[in-house]
Structures are given as C-alpha cells and as structure tokens.
Amino acid sequence: GVPRCGASLHELNKPLRIELNANANCVWQIQRNTDQKIRLIFSYFKFAPSSSCETESIKIYDGASTNSPLLGQVCNDTDAVPVLQSSSDSLTFLITTNSVAFTRNFFVFYYFFSPETKIENCGGQLTGPNGTFTSPNYPVPYPEFTYCVWHIQTAKNSKINLQFQDFFLELDQNCQFDFTAVYDGITTNTGLIGKVCGRAQPTFESSSNVMTVVLSTDYANSYRGFSAQYTSVPLPGPVEPDTFLTCSSDSMKIALSKSYLASLGYNETHLQLNDPSCSPVIADSVTFSFPLAGCGTTKKDEGQSITYTNIISLSPTSSIITRQKTIQIIAKCKMENNSTLEVIYITKKNIIQNTTAVGRYNVSMSFYDSDSFSKPVLQSPYYVDLNQPLFAQVSLHSTDPNLLVFVDTCIASPQPDFGSLTYDLIRSGCNKDDTVVTYPPLEHYGRFKFNAFRFLRSFPSVYLQCDILICDSNNTNSRCTEGCISRQKRAISSYTWKTNTVVGPIRLKRDLRSADHSESLTKANAEETPNLQQYSLYTLSFVVLVSNIIIVVAVILKYHIKRQAGYGYQKIQSS
C-alpha cells in the first residue's frame, strides 16, 4: 500500500520494499508527534551497476525535509549495513537514480524508540585476549526492535578470531529482517566483513586488534539468537610504534615516547606539526595537544563524517646533508555521528634516492634501464653514455583506480635548484627536444624517453624536474587526454591536482673515468723523471748492437751468393 515513489509515513514502525527505475527522485518523510527518536535501517540495497555516489544515492536528513541537516548517504560502494538515528521525531530520506535502464531494489524498515530504554546484555566493550558474549535473553528468543553493538579490542600487534558456537536468527535470503553484521575495525560505517542470518556457525577474522559486531532485529519472528567466542592471535612482524592518539570533540592529543624517537635516530628537537609554531610538552614523553581548528590541522567534510588531520614531521635540523629517512606521523580524528574514530600511522621516505611530491597524492619519478619499465635504476648519480637513450617514469601511488597521470612539462638543469640555466624537454605536453618520445598515458604512470646530453661550460650533472597533472579518468575531456596543446587553450583545461617531482643527477661515464685516468698519469710521470738518463744510455747501447748485427748478416749473405754463381775462392793467410 506504500506509493512507489515517496510517501509520508506516521506509523510507529514500518517495513518498506522499494522498487525504482531510471531517473527517479523520490522523497520519504517519517514524522510522528512523540518524544521518541527514529532508527532507520537499510538492510538491503541494489543500485545500478557501476553507478557513483554523485549520480545515484540515498540521502538521509535529520528532520522533516531535505533542507534539514544531512545525516548520512548510501550508495553503490557503501561497505556497511547503514543504520541511522534521528535526533528528533522526524526524518527524511531521498532516493535518486541515474538514466541507466535497471530495476533498483531496496528494503528499509524504521521504528520509533526511546534511547533511555536499555536492554540487558545488549552490546558493550570487550577487552582482553579472549572472551564470550551472547545475544539478549539467550537462549530465550531475543526481543523485537533490538539494536546491539559490541566493540572487541585485544592487545596491539594482534588480530581477532570470532566464532559463533550457536547461531539462530530469522532466515531470509538477503538477511533483511534480523541479522548480525561483523566489521573489521572500530566503526560500523565501513569495513563490513559479513552479514549473516538463519542457522549457521559462522567464523570471522579481523586484520587488526579491533572488531565490531552488530545485532539488529525487527518486530516479528524472534529465535534464540547466538552465543559467540573470540580469541586474539599474535600478528607477525615488529611491534607497533609506541604512539598514542586521543581525540575529543574539540581537541587532538598525540604522545610519542622518547625511546621510540631514539630508535629512529631522532629526539624531541626534530619534531614539528603542520604549524611549526606549535610546540610539544616534553616530560617522560613528547606530547602535542592542540585544538582541532589550530596548529595547521586540516578538515574534510565527507557527508557522514568530518575528518581532522595533522602531521608530525621528524627530520634532521641544522644539517647540510643527511642519510636519515624523513618520518611522517599522520594523525586523524574522524567524527562519525555520535562516535569518534582515532587513526594514527607512520610513513617513511628515503630522501637520498627520490624526491617525492608532497600533497594529496604521492608521486615519484625514476629512471629505468629499458622501455619495458620493469627494472628501475637505483644508483645515484646515474652514469650514462652521451646520446644514450634514457627511460623515465612518473608513478602515482594511489589506491584510487580512476586516476590518470599526464607529464605536462619537463625541464633539465645543471643545478638541483633549477636556476636560470634550464633546457626544455617537454612543455605543455609538447616535445621540445628532437629525441623526446612520450608514451600514451597508462593508468597511474606517465612515461617518456630522451637521449642523454650534457650542458656546455663543463657542468658535470643534469637534473630533471617535471610538472605532473592528475586527472579523473572518467572525464574524457580532461587535460590528461588532450596531449600537446597551446598555452591559451591550456588555461581552461581541467585537472584534479598538480605537482612537480625531481630526479637526478645524471652524469656522463667519461666523467667517471676521467678522475681515475688523471691519477694514473700523475703517478707514472712521478716515477719516470728520476730514471730518464739511465733509459737514454740503454737506448744508445741497443742501437749500436743492432747496427753490428746488420753488418755481419750482410757479409754472410754476399759470400753465399758468390759461391752459388761459380766463383772460386782462396783462404787468406793470416799474417
């Protein structure tokens, strides 16, 4: 009896089976004059294949219209069973579909509830290396309209094995009515491992030391529920760094132990936040504490949540060169409805081998030994022959598959700071050097080759700096697909992000040999000078000896020839 596209609903609870086709724009409003709140559960949703959140989605608003605050969004890539809760007695959701001919199916149910009404044995925090928990009333049938969340957390450097020893929920092919959902992590908004119902003995395993389990039931057909047991399993590899992150509604606190900093070769003087003027408090540990809106913290609104991010950089100070790795400790506070998620992780980059662009995307450039681009050149400097083909590749390190890399401009310079003396290899996508060959864009890689050269005036090194554009591969009219283009037209072209990256130095192999050759000549001259007169005497003696030998051989040959011609001879008497 529910209208196919949108409705105004006033019942205390109601299941909705919704079927929509292309180009739908339907609004459902739930409202009732009561002091209760609304829990809305999308236990099954099937959008058009390959649809995006921009073109096809469910948007949920915390109020009586679509002008109310956005509570959350569900779309094709939602990795969860969405459960949303209003702050009052009204709630609205909007379903929009794109133009693809496809039948979309959704199963939604809602109910009004009082937050102060508590169900015994329903959810909670579970810690320790192992433990057990059961559904409410087990083994007696569980209550209707139950929503329980268990957070399991074991020791660091471990993962969790969860086994349901007894499991009996209402059976349904898509688990639309009563279900248990298991998440890999601390939140229920992403990381769904599995959703189960019916009769089974399922097992699950997390990738870290945190797991979340949800039980959701509707208004009918209750069964005995489940009994579950979890155990922790040590993870191989090194122990996680001794770092701590605490998030509140208005501040962020990051603590690092001095022993951990020392193990990296750093101390408290090497640390700074995005805003270097924000200093830590140094005691038994090094602690940064600052407001969410301060110290260079960045904010990102993701619809269902807001993420605050800051970075602690560890790098040497007061040095000209270094052989230490630069460390970045990235701290994120993710605010999701009524929960707070804390994330901290470490990144390292070797500043000797590569210079990596800093920004939203991680970009690097390397030379390769052939046009197969399978074996990178690791030595630095890179010694080459004059006019030798050099193969360069720019790499985008991102898990987003819908990105394209384009090499817009590449210049060469004899100096790493790219001062006044530069030479264009590529400019605005156009080859400026006769030996440059650019390869077609390939997903996260931009590739080109050129022949090695050297600058005049005896500069020994060549450095490359390339401007890189990163575009959305779904946009067929982006700058990355236009190739060589004039500057005037280029000004209106679109791209997602721009950065530059540097690689070098390149040096000729003869520069490598010249030093060794000069050293050998110097040593030889030093040894030759004291013996010059002795060598001259030996040479004169040798010439005299050779002359005498030639005379004797000539006499013998003359005598032999005369005898063969019939001439006689007589022995000369000695006096």
mmCIF file of N, CA and C in Angstrom, residues 489-551:
data_model
loop_
_atom_site.group_PDB
_atom_site.id
_atom_site.type_symbol
_atom_site.label_atom_id
_atom_site.label_comp_id
_atom_site.label_asym_id
_atom_site.label_seq_id
_atom_site.Cartn_x
_atom_site.Cartn_y
_atom_site.Cartn_z
ATOM 1 N N LYS A 489 44.748 27.684 -24.877
ATOM 2 C CA LYS A 489 43.696 26.708 -24.640
ATOM 3 C C LYS A 489 43.923 25.960 -23.347
ATOM 4 N N ARG A 490 45.184 25.795 -22.995
ATOM 5 C CA ARG A 490 45.522 25.042 -21.789
ATOM 6 C C ARG A 490 44.978 25.713 -20.543
ATOM 7 N N ALA A 491 44.800 27.022 -20.579
ATOM 8 C CA ALA A 491 44.355 27.756 -19.396
ATOM 9 C C ALA A 491 42.953 27.366 -18.961
ATOM 10 N N ILE A 492 42.114 26.845 -19.861
ATOM 11 C CA ILE A 492 40.751 26.487 -19.491
ATOM 12 C C ILE A 492 40.588 24.982 -19.298
ATOM 13 N N SER A 493 41.692 24.218 -19.406
ATOM 14 C CA SER A 493 41.598 22.765 -19.264
ATOM 15 C C SER A 493 41.464 22.388 -17.801
ATOM 16 N N SER A 494 40.865 21.224 -17.556
ATOM 17 C CA SER A 494 40.610 20.784 -16.187
ATOM 18 C C SER A 494 41.559 19.668 -15.793
ATOM 19 N N TYR A 495 41.958 19.686 -14.533
ATOM 20 C CA TYR A 495 42.690 18.571 -13.948
ATOM 21 C C TYR A 495 42.402 18.560 -12.460
ATOM 22 N N THR A 496 42.576 17.388 -11.845
ATOM 23 C CA THR A 496 42.242 17.215 -10.438
ATOM 24 C C THR A 496 43.298 17.822 -9.523
ATOM 25 N N TRP A 497 44.577 17.686 -9.888
ATOM 26 C CA TRP A 497 45.651 18.037 -8.962
ATOM 27 C C TRP A 497 46.922 18.219 -9.743
ATOM 28 N N LYS A 498 47.815 19.106 -9.299
ATOM 29 C CA LYS A 498 49.059 19.376 -9.993
ATOM 30 C C LYS A 498 50.193 19.389 -9.001
ATOM 31 N N THR A 499 51.347 18.816 -9.405
ATOM 32 C CA THR A 499 52.533 18.842 -8.560
ATOM 33 C C THR A 499 53.749 18.758 -9.456
ATOM 34 N N ASN A 500 54.950 18.795 -8.858
ATOM 35 C CA ASN A 500 56.155 18.537 -9.639
ATOM 36 C C ASN A 500 57.038 17.582 -8.872
ATOM 37 N N THR A 501 57.908 16.902 -9.590
ATOM 38 C CA THR A 501 58.797 15.919 -8.983
ATOM 39 C C THR A 501 60.156 16.026 -9.655
ATOM 40 N N VAL A 502 61.213 15.671 -8.916
ATOM 41 C CA VAL A 502 62.588 15.872 -9.359
ATOM 42 C C VAL A 502 63.330 14.546 -9.309
ATOM 43 N N VAL A 503 64.225 14.323 -10.291
ATOM 44 C CA VAL A 503 65.087 13.147 -10.257
ATOM 45 C C VAL A 503 66.457 13.558 -10.787
ATOM 46 N N GLY A 504 67.524 12.906 -10.317
ATOM 47 C CA GLY A 504 68.885 13.217 -10.746
ATOM 48 C C GLY A 504 69.852 13.024 -9.587
ATOM 49 N N PRO A 505 71.170 13.273 -9.847
ATOM 50 C CA PRO A 505 71.719 13.777 -11.098
ATOM 51 C C PRO A 505 72.067 12.666 -12.084
ATOM 52 N N ILE A 506 72.158 13.074 -13.374
ATOM 53 C CA ILE A 506 72.696 12.219 -14.432
ATOM 54 C C ILE A 506 74.097 12.728 -14.751
ATOM 55 N N ARG A 507 75.073 11.841 -14.910
ATOM 56 C CA ARG A 507 76.425 12.232 -15.281
ATOM 57 C C ARG A 507 76.949 11.304 -16.357
ATOM 58 N N LEU A 508 77.854 11.825 -17.227
ATOM 59 C CA LEU A 508 78.438 11.021 -18.295
ATOM 60 C C LEU A 508 79.457 10.056 -17.718
ATOM 61 N N LYS A 509 79.574 8.882 -18.361
ATOM 62 C CA LYS A 509 80.524 7.875 -17.881
ATOM 63 C C LYS A 509 81.963 8.366 -18.005
ATOM 64 N N ARG A 510 82.252 9.233 -19.000
ATOM 65 C CA ARG A 510 83.623 9.730 -19.140
ATOM 66 C C ARG A 510 84.019 10.589 -17.937
ATOM 67 N N ASP A 511 83.050 11.217 -17.304
ATOM 68 C CA ASP A 511 83.353 11.955 -16.081
ATOM 69 C C ASP A 511 83.767 11.008 -14.973
ATOM 70 N N LEU A 512 83.168 9.787 -14.994
ATOM 71 C CA LEU A 512 83.541 8.785 -14.001
ATOM 72 C C LEU A 512 84.948 8.276 -14.247
ATOM 73 N N ARG A 513 85.349 8.134 -15.566
ATOM 74 C CA ARG A 513 86.675 7.590 -15.898
ATOM 75 C C ARG A 513 87.784 8.638 -15.794
ATOM 76 N N SER A 514 87.453 9.917 -15.977
ATOM 77 C CA SER A 514 88.492 10.943 -16.082
ATOM 78 C C SER A 514 89.310 11.062 -14.811
ATOM 79 N N ALA A 515 88.675 10.935 -13.676
ATOM 80 C CA ALA A 515 89.405 11.073 -12.411
ATOM 81 C C ALA A 515 90.438 9.960 -12.257
ATOM 82 N N ASP A 516 90.034 8.712 -12.552
ATOM 83 C CA ASP A 516 90.972 7.586 -12.447
ATOM 84 C C ASP A 516 92.117 7.731 -13.435
ATOM 85 N N HIS A 517 91.846 8.198 -14.665
ATOM 86 C CA HIS A 517 92.868 8.333 -15.697
ATOM 87 C C HIS A 517 93.881 9.395 -15.307
ATOM 88 N N SER A 518 93.426 10.528 -14.783
ATOM 89 C CA SER A 518 94.327 11.604 -14.375
ATOM 90 C C SER A 518 95.239 11.149 -13.257
ATOM 91 N N GLU A 519 94.717 10.373 -12.346
ATOM 92 C CA GLU A 519 95.530 9.890 -11.225
ATOM 93 C C GLU A 519 96.627 8.965 -11.711
ATOM 94 N N SER A 520 96.327 8.098 -12.711
ATOM 95 C CA SER A 520 97.318 7.162 -13.240
ATOM 96 C C SER A 520 98.439 7.905 -13.940
ATOM 97 N N LEU A 521 98.121 8.964 -14.729
ATOM 98 C CA LEU A 521 99.133 9.731 -15.431
ATOM 99 C C LEU A 521 100.061 10.447 -14.461
ATOM 100 N N THR A 522 99.530 10.995 -13.438
ATOM 101 C CA THR A 522 100.346 11.722 -12.451
ATOM 102 C C THR A 522 101.343 10.789 -11.784
ATOM 103 N N LYS A 523 100.880 9.593 -11.454
ATOM 104 C CA LYS A 523 101.759 8.623 -10.802
ATOM 105 C C LYS A 523 102.865 8.168 -11.742
ATOM 106 N N ALA A 524 102.539 7.949 -13.017
ATOM 107 C CA ALA A 524 103.530 7.487 -13.993
ATOM 108 C C ALA A 524 104.605 8.545 -14.218
ATOM 109 N N ASN A 525 104.245 9.814 -14.330
ATOM 110 C CA ASN A 525 105.216 10.886 -14.544
ATOM 111 C C ASN A 525 106.167 11.014 -13.358
ATOM 112 N N ALA A 526 105.642 10.822 -12.175
ATOM 113 C CA ALA A 526 106.484 10.941 -10.987
ATOM 114 C C ALA A 526 107.547 9.863 -10.947
ATOM 115 N N GLU A 527 107.180 8.650 -11.402
ATOM 116 C CA GLU A 527 108.138 7.547 -11.387
ATOM 117 C C GLU A 527 109.131 7.651 -12.537
ATOM 118 N N GLU A 528 108.768 8.333 -13.629
ATOM 119 C CA GLU A 528 109.592 8.357 -14.851
ATOM 120 C C GLU A 528 110.747 9.332 -14.744
ATOM 121 N N THR A 529 110.621 10.436 -14.086
ATOM 122 C CA THR A 529 111.604 11.516 -14.095
ATOM 123 C C THR A 529 112.963 11.101 -13.540
ATOM 124 N N PRO A 530 113.103 10.411 -12.406
ATOM 125 C CA PRO A 530 114.439 10.087 -11.842
ATOM 126 C C PRO A 530 115.242 9.158 -12.739
ATOM 127 N N ASN A 531 114.662 8.373 -13.632
ATOM 128 C CA ASN A 531 115.368 7.337 -14.399
ATOM 129 C C ASN A 531 115.550 7.722 -15.860
ATOM 130 N N LEU A 532 115.365 9.000 -16.208
ATOM 131 C CA LEU A 532 115.394 9.397 -17.615
ATOM 132 C C LEU A 532 116.778 9.179 -18.223
ATOM 133 N N GLN A 533 117.925 9.529 -17.537
ATOM 134 C CA GLN A 533 119.265 9.384 -18.086
ATOM 135 C C GLN A 533 119.621 7.916 -18.282
ATOM 136 N N GLN A 534 119.230 7.074 -17.334
ATOM 137 C CA GLN A 534 119.531 5.649 -17.447
ATOM 138 C C GLN A 534 118.852 5.047 -18.663
ATOM 139 N N TYR A 535 117.584 5.462 -18.910
ATOM 140 C CA TYR A 535 116.857 4.956 -20.082
ATOM 141 C C TYR A 535 117.533 5.393 -21.377
ATOM 142 N N SER A 536 118.128 6.603 -21.450
ATOM 143 C CA SER A 536 118.809 7.096 -22.662
ATOM 144 C C SER A 536 120.057 6.261 -22.953
ATOM 145 N N LEU A 537 120.846 5.917 -21.926
ATOM 146 C CA LEU A 537 122.042 5.094 -22.107
ATOM 147 C C LEU A 537 121.698 3.725 -22.649
ATOM 148 N N TYR A 538 120.655 3.111 -22.095
ATOM 149 C CA TYR A 538 120.231 1.802 -22.583
ATOM 150 C C TYR A 538 119.818 1.876 -24.044
ATOM 151 N N THR A 539 119.156 2.923 -24.423
ATOM 152 C CA THR A 539 118.701 3.053 -25.810
ATOM 153 C C THR A 539 119.876 3.140 -26.779
ATOM 154 N N LEU A 540 120.945 3.941 -26.474
ATOM 155 C CA LEU A 540 122.117 4.086 -27.333
ATOM 156 C C LEU A 540 122.841 2.761 -27.503
ATOM 157 N N SER A 541 123.014 2.012 -26.418
ATOM 158 C CA SER A 541 123.687 0.708 -26.496
ATOM 159 C C SER A 541 122.929 -0.244 -27.387
ATOM 160 N N PHE A 542 121.631 -0.213 -27.277
ATOM 161 C CA PHE A 542 120.820 -1.119 -28.101
ATOM 162 C C PHE A 542 120.965 -0.805 -29.595
ATOM 163 N N VAL A 543 121.015 0.484 -29.942
ATOM 164 C CA VAL A 543 121.162 0.875 -31.356
ATOM 165 C C VAL A 543 122.491 0.404 -31.931
ATOM 166 N N VAL A 544 123.622 0.526 -31.190
ATOM 167 C CA VAL A 544 124.944 0.075 -31.642
ATOM 168 C C VAL A 544 124.955 -1.424 -31.877
ATOM 169 N N LEU A 545 124.366 -2.168 -30.969
ATOM 170 C CA LEU A 545 124.335 -3.629 -31.094
ATOM 171 C C LEU A 545 123.577 -4.049 -32.333
ATOM 172 N N VAL A 546 122.445 -3.436 -32.597
ATOM 173 C CA VAL A 546 121.649 -3.782 -33.769
ATOM 174 C C VAL A 546 122.427 -3.473 -35.054
ATOM 175 N N SER A 547 123.166 -2.378 -35.098
ATOM 176 C CA SER A 547 123.955 -2.000 -36.294
ATOM 177 C C SER A 547 125.013 -3.052 -36.602
ATOM 178 N N ASN A 548 125.740 -3.526 -35.599
ATOM 179 C CA ASN A 548 126.769 -4.562 -35.812
ATOM 180 C C ASN A 548 126.159 -5.836 -36.356
ATOM 181 N N ILE A 549 125.031 -6.231 -35.830
ATOM 182 C CA ILE A 549 124.370 -7.456 -36.296
ATOM 183 C C ILE A 549 124.018 -7.328 -37.765
ATOM 184 N N ILE A 550 123.528 -6.178 -38.197
ATOM 185 C CA ILE A 550 123.141 -5.977 -39.597
ATOM 186 C C ILE A 550 124.358 -6.110 -40.523
ATOM 187 N N ILE A 551 125.525 -5.563 -40.109
ATOM 188 C CA ILE A 551 126.739 -5.639 -40.932
ATOM 189 C C ILE A 551 127.164 -7.082 -41.121
#
